[in-house]
CSV table of C-alpha atoms and ligand atoms in Angstrom, one decimal:
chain,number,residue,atom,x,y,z
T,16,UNK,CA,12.4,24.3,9.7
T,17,UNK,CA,13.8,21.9,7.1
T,18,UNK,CA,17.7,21.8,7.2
T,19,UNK,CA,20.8,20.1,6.9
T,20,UNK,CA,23.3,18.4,3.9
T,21,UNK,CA,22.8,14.5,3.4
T,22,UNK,CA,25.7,13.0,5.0
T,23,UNK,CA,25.3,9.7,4.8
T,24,UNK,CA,23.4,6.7,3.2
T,25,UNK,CA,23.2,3.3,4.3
T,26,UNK,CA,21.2,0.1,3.5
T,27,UNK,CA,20.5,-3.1,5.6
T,28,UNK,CA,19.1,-6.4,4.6
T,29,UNK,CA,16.7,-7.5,7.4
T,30,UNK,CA,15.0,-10.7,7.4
T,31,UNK,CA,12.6,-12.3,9.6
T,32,UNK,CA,12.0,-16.3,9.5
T,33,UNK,CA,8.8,-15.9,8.9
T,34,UNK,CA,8.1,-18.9,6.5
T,35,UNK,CA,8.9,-21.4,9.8
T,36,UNK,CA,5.3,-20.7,10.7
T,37,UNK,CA,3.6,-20.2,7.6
T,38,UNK,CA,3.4,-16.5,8.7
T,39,UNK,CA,2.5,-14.7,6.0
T,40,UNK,CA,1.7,-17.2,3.7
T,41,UNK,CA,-0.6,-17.5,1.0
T,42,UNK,CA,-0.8,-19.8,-2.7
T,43,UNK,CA,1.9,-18.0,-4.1
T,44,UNK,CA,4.1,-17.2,-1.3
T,45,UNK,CA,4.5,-20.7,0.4
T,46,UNK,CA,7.7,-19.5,2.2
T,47,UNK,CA,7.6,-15.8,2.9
T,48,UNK,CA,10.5,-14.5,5.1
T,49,UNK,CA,9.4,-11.0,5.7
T,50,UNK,CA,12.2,-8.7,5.0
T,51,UNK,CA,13.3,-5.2,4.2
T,52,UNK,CA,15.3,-2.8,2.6
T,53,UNK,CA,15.8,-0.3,5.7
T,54,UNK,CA,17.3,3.0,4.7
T,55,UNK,CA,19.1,5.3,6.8
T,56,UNK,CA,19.5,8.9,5.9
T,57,UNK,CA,21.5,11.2,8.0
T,58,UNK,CA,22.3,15.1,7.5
T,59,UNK,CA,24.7,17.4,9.0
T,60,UNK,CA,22.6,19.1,10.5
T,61,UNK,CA,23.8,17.7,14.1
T,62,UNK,CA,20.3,17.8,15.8
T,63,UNK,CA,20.3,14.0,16.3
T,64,UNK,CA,17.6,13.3,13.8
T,65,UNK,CA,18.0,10.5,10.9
T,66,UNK,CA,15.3,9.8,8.3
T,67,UNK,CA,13.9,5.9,7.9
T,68,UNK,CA,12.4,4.2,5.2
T,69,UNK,CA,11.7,0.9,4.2
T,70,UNK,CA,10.6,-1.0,1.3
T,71,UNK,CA,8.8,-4.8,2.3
T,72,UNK,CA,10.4,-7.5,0.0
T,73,UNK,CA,10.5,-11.8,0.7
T,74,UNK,CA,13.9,-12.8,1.8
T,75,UNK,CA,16.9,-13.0,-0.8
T,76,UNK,CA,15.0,-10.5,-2.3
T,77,UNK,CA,16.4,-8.3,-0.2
T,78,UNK,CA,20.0,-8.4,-1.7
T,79,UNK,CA,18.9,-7.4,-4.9
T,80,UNK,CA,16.8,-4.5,-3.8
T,81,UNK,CA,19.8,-3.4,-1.6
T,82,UNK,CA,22.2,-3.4,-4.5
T,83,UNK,CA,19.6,-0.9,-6.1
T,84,UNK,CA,19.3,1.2,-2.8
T,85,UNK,CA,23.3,1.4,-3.5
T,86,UNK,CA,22.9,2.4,-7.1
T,87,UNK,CA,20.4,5.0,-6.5
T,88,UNK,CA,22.3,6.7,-3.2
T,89,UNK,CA,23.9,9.4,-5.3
T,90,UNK,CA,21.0,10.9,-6.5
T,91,UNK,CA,20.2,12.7,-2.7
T,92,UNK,CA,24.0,12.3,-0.8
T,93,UNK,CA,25.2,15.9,-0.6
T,94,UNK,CA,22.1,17.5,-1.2
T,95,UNK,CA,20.4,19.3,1.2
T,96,UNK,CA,17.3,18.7,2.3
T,97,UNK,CA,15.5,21.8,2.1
T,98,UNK,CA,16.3,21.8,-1.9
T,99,UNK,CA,14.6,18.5,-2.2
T,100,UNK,CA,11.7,19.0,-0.2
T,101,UNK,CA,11.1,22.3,-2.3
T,102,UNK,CA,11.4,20.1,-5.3
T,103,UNK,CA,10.2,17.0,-4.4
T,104,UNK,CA,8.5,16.1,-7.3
T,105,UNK,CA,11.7,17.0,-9.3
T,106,UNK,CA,13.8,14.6,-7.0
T,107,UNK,CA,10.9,11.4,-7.6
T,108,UNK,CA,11.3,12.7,-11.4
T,109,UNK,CA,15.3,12.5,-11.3
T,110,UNK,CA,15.5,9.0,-9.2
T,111,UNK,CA,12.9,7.1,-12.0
T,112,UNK,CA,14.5,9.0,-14.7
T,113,UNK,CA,18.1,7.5,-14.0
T,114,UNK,CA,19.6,7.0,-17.4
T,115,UNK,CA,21.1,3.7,-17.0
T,116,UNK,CA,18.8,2.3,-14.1
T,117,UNK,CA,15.6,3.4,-15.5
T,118,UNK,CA,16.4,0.7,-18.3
T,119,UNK,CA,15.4,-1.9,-15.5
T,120,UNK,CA,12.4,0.0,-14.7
T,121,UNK,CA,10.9,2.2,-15.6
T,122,UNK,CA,9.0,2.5,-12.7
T,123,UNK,CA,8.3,-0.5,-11.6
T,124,UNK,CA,10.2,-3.8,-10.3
T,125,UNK,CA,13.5,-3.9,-7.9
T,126,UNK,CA,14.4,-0.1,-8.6
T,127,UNK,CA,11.0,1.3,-7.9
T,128,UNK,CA,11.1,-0.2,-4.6
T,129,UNK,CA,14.4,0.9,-4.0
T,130,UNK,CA,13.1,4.5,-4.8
T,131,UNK,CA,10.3,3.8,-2.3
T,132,UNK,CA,12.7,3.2,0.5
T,133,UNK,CA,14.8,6.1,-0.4
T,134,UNK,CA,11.9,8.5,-0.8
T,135,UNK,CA,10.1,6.9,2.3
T,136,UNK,CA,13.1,8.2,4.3
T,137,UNK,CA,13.1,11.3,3.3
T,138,UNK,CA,9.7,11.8,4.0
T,139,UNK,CA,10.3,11.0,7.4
T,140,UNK,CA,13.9,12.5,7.5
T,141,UNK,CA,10.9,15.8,7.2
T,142,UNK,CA,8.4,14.8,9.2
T,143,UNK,CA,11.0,14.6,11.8
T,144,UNK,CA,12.4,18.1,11.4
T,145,UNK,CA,9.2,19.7,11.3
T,146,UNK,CA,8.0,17.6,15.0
T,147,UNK,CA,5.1,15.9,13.2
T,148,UNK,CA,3.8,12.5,12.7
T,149,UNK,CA,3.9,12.2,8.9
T,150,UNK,CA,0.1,12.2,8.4
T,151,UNK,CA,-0.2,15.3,10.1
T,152,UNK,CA,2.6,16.9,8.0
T,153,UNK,CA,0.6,15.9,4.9
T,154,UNK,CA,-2.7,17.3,6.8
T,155,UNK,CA,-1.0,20.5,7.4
T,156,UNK,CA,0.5,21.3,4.5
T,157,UNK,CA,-1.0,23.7,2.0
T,158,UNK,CA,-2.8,21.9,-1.4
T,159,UNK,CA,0.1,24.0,-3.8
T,160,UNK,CA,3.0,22.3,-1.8
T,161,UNK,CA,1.2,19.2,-1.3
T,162,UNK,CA,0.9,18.8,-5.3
T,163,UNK,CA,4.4,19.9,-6.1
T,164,UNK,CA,5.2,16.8,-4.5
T,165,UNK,CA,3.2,14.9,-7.4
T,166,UNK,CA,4.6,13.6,-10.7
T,167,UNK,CA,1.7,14.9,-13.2
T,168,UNK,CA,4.0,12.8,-15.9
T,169,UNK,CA,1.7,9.9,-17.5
T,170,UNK,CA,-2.0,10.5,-15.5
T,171,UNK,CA,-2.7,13.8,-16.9
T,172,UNK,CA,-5.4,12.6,-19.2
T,173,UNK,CA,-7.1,11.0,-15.8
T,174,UNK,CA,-5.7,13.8,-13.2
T,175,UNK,CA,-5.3,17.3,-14.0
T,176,UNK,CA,-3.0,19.2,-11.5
T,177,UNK,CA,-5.9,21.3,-11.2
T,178,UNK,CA,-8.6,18.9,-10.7
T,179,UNK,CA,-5.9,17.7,-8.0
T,180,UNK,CA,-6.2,21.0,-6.4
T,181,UNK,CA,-10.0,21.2,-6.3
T,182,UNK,CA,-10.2,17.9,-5.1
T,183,UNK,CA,-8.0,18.9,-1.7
T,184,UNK,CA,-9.6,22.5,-1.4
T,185,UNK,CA,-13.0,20.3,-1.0
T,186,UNK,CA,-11.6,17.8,1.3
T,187,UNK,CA,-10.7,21.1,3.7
T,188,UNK,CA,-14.3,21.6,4.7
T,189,UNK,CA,-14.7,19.8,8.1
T,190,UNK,CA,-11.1,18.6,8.2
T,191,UNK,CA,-10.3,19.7,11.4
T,192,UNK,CA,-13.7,17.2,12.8
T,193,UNK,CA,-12.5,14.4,10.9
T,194,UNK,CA,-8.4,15.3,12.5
T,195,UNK,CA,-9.9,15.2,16.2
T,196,UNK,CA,-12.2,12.1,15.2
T,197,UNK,CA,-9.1,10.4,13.9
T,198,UNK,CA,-7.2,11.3,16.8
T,199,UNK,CA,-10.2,9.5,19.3
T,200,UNK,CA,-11.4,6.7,17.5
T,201,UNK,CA,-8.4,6.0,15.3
T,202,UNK,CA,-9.0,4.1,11.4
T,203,UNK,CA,-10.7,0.9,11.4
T,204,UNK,CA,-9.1,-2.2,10.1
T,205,UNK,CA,-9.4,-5.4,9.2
T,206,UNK,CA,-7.0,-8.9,10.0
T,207,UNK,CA,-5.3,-11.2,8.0
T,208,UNK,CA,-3.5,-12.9,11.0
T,209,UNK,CA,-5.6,-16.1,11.5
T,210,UNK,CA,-5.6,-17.1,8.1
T,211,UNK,CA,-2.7,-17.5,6.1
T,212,UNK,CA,-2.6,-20.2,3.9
T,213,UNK,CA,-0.2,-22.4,5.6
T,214,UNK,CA,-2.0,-22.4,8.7
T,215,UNK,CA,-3.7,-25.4,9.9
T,216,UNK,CA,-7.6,-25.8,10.7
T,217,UNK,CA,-7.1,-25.7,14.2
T,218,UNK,CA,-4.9,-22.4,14.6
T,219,UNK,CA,-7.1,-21.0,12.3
T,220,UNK,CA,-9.9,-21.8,14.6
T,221,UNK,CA,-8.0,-20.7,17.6
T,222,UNK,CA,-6.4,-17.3,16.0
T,223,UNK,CA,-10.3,-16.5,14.8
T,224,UNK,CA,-11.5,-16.9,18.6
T,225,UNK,CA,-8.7,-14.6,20.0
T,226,UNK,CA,-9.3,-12.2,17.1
T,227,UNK,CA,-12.9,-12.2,18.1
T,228,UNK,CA,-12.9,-11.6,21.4
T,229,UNK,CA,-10.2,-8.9,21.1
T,230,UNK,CA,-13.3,-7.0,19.2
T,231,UNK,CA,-12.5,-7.7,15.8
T,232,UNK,CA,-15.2,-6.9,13.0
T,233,UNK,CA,-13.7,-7.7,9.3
T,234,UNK,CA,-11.7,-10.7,8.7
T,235,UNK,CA,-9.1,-11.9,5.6
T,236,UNK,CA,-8.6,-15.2,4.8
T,237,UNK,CA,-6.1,-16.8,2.0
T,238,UNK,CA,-7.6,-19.0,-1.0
T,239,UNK,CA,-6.4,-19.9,-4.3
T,240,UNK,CA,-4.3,-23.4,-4.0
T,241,UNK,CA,-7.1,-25.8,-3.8
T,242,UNK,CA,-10.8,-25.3,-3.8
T,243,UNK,CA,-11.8,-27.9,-1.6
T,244,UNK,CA,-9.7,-26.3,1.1
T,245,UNK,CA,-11.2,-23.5,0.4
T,246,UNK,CA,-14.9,-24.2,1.0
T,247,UNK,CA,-13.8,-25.8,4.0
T,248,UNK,CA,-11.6,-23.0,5.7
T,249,UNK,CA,-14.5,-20.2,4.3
T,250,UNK,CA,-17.1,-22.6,6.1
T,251,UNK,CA,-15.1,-22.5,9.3
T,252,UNK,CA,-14.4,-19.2,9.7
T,253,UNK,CA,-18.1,-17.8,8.4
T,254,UNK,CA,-19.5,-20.2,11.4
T,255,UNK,CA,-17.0,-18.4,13.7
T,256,UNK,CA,-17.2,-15.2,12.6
T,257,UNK,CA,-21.3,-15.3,11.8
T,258,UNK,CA,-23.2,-13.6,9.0
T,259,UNK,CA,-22.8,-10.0,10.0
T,260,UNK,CA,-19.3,-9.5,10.3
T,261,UNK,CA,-17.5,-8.7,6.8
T,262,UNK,CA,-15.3,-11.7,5.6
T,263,UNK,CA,-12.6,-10.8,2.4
T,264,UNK,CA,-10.5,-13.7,0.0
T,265,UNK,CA,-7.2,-12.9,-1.4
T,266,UNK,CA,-5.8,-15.3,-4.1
T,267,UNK,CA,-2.5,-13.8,-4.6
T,268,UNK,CA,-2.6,-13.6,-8.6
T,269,UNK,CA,-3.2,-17.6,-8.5
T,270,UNK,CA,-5.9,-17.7,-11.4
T,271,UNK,CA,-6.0,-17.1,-14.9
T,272,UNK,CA,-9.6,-15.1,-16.1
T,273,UNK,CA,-12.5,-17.5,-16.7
T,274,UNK,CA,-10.7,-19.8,-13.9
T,275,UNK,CA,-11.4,-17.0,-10.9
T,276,UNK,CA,-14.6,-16.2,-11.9
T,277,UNK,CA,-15.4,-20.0,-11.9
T,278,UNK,CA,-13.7,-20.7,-8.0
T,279,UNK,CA,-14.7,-17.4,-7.0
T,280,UNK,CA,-18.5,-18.2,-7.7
T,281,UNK,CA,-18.1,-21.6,-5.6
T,282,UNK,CA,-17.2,-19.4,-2.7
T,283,UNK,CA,-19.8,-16.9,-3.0
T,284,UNK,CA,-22.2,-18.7,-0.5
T,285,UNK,CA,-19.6,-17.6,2.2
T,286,UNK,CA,-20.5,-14.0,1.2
T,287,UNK,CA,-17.1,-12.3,0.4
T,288,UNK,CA,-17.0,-8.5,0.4
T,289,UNK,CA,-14.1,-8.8,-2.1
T,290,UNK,CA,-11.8,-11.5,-4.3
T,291,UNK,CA,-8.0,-9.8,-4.1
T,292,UNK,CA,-5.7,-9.9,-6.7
T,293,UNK,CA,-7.6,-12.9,-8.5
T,294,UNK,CA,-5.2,-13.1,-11.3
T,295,UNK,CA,-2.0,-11.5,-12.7
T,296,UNK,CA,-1.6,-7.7,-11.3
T,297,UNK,CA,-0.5,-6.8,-14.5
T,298,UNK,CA,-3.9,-8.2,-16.6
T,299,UNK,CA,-5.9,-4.5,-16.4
T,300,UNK,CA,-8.7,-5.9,-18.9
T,301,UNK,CA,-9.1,-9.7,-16.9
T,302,UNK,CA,-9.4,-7.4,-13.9
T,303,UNK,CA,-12.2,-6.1,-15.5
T,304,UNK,CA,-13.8,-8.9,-16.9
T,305,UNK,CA,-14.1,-10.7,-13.6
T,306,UNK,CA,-15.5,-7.2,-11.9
T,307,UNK,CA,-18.2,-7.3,-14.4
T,308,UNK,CA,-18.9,-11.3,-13.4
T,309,UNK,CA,-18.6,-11.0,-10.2
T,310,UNK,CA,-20.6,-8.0,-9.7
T,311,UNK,CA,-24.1,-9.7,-10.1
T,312,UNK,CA,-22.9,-11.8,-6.9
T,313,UNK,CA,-22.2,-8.4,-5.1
T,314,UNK,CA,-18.8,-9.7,-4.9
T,315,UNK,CA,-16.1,-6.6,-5.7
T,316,UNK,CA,-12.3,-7.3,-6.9
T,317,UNK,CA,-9.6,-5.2,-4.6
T,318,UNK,CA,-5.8,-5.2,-6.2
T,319,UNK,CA,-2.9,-3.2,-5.5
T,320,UNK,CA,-0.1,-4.6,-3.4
T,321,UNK,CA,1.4,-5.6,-6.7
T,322,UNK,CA,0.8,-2.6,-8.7
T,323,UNK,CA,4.0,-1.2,-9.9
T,324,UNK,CA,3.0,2.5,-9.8
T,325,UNK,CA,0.3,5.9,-11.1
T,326,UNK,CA,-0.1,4.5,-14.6
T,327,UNK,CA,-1.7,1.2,-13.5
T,328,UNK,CA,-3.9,2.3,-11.1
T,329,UNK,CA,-4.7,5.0,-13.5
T,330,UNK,CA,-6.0,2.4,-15.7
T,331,UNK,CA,-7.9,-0.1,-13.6
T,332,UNK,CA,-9.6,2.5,-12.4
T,333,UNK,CA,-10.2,3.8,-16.0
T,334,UNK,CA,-11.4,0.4,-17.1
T,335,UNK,CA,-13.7,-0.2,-14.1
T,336,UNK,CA,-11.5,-3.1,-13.3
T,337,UNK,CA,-11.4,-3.0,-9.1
T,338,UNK,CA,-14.3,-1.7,-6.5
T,339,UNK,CA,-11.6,-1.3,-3.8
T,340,UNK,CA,-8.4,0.3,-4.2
T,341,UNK,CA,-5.1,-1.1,-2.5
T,342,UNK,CA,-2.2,0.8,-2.5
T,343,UNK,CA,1.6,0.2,-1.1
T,344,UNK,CA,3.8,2.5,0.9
T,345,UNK,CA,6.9,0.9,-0.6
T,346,UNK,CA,6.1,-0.5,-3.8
T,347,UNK,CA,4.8,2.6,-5.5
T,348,UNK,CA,7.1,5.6,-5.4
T,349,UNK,CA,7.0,6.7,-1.9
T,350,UNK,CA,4.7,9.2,-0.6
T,351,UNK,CA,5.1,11.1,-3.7
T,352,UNK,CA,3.3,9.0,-6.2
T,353,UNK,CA,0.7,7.5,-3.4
T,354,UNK,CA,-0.8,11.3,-3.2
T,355,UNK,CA,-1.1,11.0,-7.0
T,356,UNK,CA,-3.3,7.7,-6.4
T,357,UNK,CA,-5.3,8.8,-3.7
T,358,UNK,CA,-6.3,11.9,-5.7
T,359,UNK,CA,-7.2,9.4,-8.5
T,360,UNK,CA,-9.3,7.2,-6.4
T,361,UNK,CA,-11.1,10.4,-5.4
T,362,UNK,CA,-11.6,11.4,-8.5
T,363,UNK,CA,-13.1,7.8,-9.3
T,364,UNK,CA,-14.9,7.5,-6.4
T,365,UNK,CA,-13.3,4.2,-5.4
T,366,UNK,CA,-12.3,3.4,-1.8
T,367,UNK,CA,-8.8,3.0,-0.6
T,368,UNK,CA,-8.0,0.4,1.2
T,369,UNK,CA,-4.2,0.0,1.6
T,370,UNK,CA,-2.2,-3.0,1.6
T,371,UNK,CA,-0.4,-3.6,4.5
T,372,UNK,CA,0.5,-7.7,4.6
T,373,UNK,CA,3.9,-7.1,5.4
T,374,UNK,CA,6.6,-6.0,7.8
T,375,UNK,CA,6.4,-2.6,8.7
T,376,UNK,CA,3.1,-1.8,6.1
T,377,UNK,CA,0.8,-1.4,9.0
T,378,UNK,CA,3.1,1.6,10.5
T,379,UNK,CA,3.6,3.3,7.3
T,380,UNK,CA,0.0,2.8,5.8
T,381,UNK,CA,-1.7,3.9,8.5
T,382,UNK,CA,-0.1,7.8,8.1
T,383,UNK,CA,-1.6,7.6,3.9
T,384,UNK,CA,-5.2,6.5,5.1
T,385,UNK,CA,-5.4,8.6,7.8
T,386,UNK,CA,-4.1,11.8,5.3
T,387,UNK,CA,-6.6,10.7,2.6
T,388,UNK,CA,-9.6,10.6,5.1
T,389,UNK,CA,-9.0,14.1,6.4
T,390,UNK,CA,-7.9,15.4,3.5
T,391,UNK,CA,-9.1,13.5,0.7
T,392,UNK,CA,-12.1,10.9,0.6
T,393,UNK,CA,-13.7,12.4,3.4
T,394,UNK,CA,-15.3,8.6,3.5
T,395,UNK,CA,-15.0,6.0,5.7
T,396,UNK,CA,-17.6,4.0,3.7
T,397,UNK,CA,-16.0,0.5,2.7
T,398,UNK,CA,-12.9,1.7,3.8
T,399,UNK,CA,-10.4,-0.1,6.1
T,400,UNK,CA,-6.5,-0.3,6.8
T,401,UNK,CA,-4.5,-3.4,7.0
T,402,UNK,CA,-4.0,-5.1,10.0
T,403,UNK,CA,-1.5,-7.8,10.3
E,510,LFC,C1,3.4,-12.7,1.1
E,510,LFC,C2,2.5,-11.7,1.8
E,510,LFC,O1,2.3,-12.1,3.2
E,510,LFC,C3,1.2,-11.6,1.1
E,510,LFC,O2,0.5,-12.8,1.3
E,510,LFC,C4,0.4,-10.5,1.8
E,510,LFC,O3,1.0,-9.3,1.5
E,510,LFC,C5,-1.1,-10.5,1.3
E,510,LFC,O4,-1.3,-10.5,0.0
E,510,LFC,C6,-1.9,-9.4,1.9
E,510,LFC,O5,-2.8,-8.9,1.3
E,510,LFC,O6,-1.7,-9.0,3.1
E,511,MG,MG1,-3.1,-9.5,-0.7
């Protein structure tokens, strides 16, 4: 039973050192100090329970996306919950739609991710009140109230509301299999741990043997500063890892067009299932051009963590421009507009898998996969989450 007033807001910065390690680094990000935006709703309600959400941002950062939490607050303090939750895709429409702070938008940048955190917390503010993991609130919950969470606004011409629909009445046939098989086996993932950019041959070598013998199967490692390093860190970890297990590259945005197709094809011979965010996440059409050379080296392009929300994914997917699909738990809009993608990628027939290279990613990506497997895609076919 949903219930209570929002009482209160509040925002802390919270920053790991991250960077002192090279944790988390990669050829854009030399200096990454994992940090977030952590939201803290709480109602009236008195039952104890307060809502948390995050958004993942790099150090200072933080402040600015903070001062944007602050801006936003009044759009949800003094309501109560149950009217948002039964409007939900009213409340996402009124947070972007901001008159004065949607002119530093719209949709995208420091105040979508402040919406992300907000949202985020309301989604578990719910989740909480109804005694549910949030994947299983999203399992449970009927395809009519599931959809009147979505914003339609700018992906109809991709994504009717009713070809939404159809798509989650087909994903209920052997739902309840997939639930229990979820519940048993879990969702497979893949690491990015040993090989971050800033890491040195040897703790690359020495994170890749402890990764192995802890049973992992699909491995990440960073490229895109120098191409030299490169062969030699592929080489290295290939000869670990052998030819059967699955080996990804992520460049971070680091190239322009012709240039990733020209580095990427020097690294083929290490067998990459995908190139990640080759060049600028905003370049739809040099997406594309580099999925259509690379193809013939059954090499696939995967983007997403910097996606800034529905309309982009709408058209990468429209253009043919990625083969796997990444999406963000805080840097599009919340739950909300990650349903909307999901359906898309359905519709597409592209696999998700979500980004999750970040502090608390893993935790909140994990309830979006596991929601779009039993509910959605139905597929675990080149599908994997984010391990970090
Ligand atoms: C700065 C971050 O660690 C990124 O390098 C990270 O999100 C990465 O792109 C990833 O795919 O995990
Ligand atoms: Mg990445």
């Amino acid at each position: 039973m949903v219930r209570g007033r929002i009482s209160r807001l509040s925002v802390r910065d919270v920053r790991f050192p991250t960077s002192l390690g090279g944790h988390g680094s990669d050829a854009m990000h030399t200096d990454p100090d994992y940090s977030a935006a952590y939201v803290i709703i709480e109602t009236d309600a008195e039952d104890g329970l307060k809502g948390y959400g995050i958004t993942f941002t790099l150090g200072k950062g933080t402040e600015v996306v903070v001062c944007a939490v602050n801006a936003l607050a009044h759009h949800v303090l003094n309501k109560n919950l149950r009217d948002i939750v039964n409007d939900f895709r009213g409340i996402y429409r009124q947070l972007t739609s901001d008159g004065q702070l949607r002119w530093i938008g719209p949709e995208k940048g420091v105040v979508h991710l402040a919406t992300a955190a907000i949202l985020n917390a309301l989604w578990d503010l719910w989740a909480k009140q109804e005694g549910k993991p949030l994947w299983k609130l999203l399992v449970d919950m009927d395809p009519k109230t599931l959809l009147s969470c979505i914003d339609f606004r700018y992906i109809s011409d991709a994504l009717t509301e009713e070809e939404a629909y159809e798509i989650l009445q087909k994903g209920q046939a052997g739902n309840k299999e997939r639930e229990v098989q979820m519940l048993a086996h879990g969702y497979p993932a893949y690491t990015t741990s040993c090989a971050w950019l800033g890491y040195s041959d040897n703790t690359l070598k020495q994170l890749c043997s402890v990764a192995l013998r802890d049973g992992w199967t699909r491995f990440k490692v960073k490229v895109g500063a120098d191409l030299q390093d490169d062969i030699r860190r592929c080489r290295l970890i290939r000869d670990m890892i052998g030819p059967e297990k699955t080996l990804m590259m992520d460049a971070n945005q680091r190239w322009d067009v012709p240039e990733a197709v020209e580095w990427v094809s020097k690294l083929a011979e290490f067998k990459p299932l995908w190139i990640e965010e080759p060049t600028s996440p905003d370049d739809i059409l040099g997406h594309a051009a580099i999925s259509k050379a690379l193809a013939p080296l059954g090499i696939g392009v995967a983007t997403g963590e910097q996606c800034h929300n529905r309309v982009i994914f709408k058209q990468l997917l429209q253009a043919n421009a990625l083969q796997f699909l990444q999406i963000d738990s805080c840097r599009l809009g919340s739950v909300n507009e990650n349903l909307s993608v999901l359906l898309m990628a359905q519709k597409f027939g592209i696999p998700v898998c979500p980004h999750a290279g970040g502090v608390g990613l893993c935790e909140l990506v994990q309830h979006l996969i596991i929601f779009d497997y039993i509910s959605v895609s139905a597929s675990l076919t080149n599908s994997s989450c984010f391990q970090d």
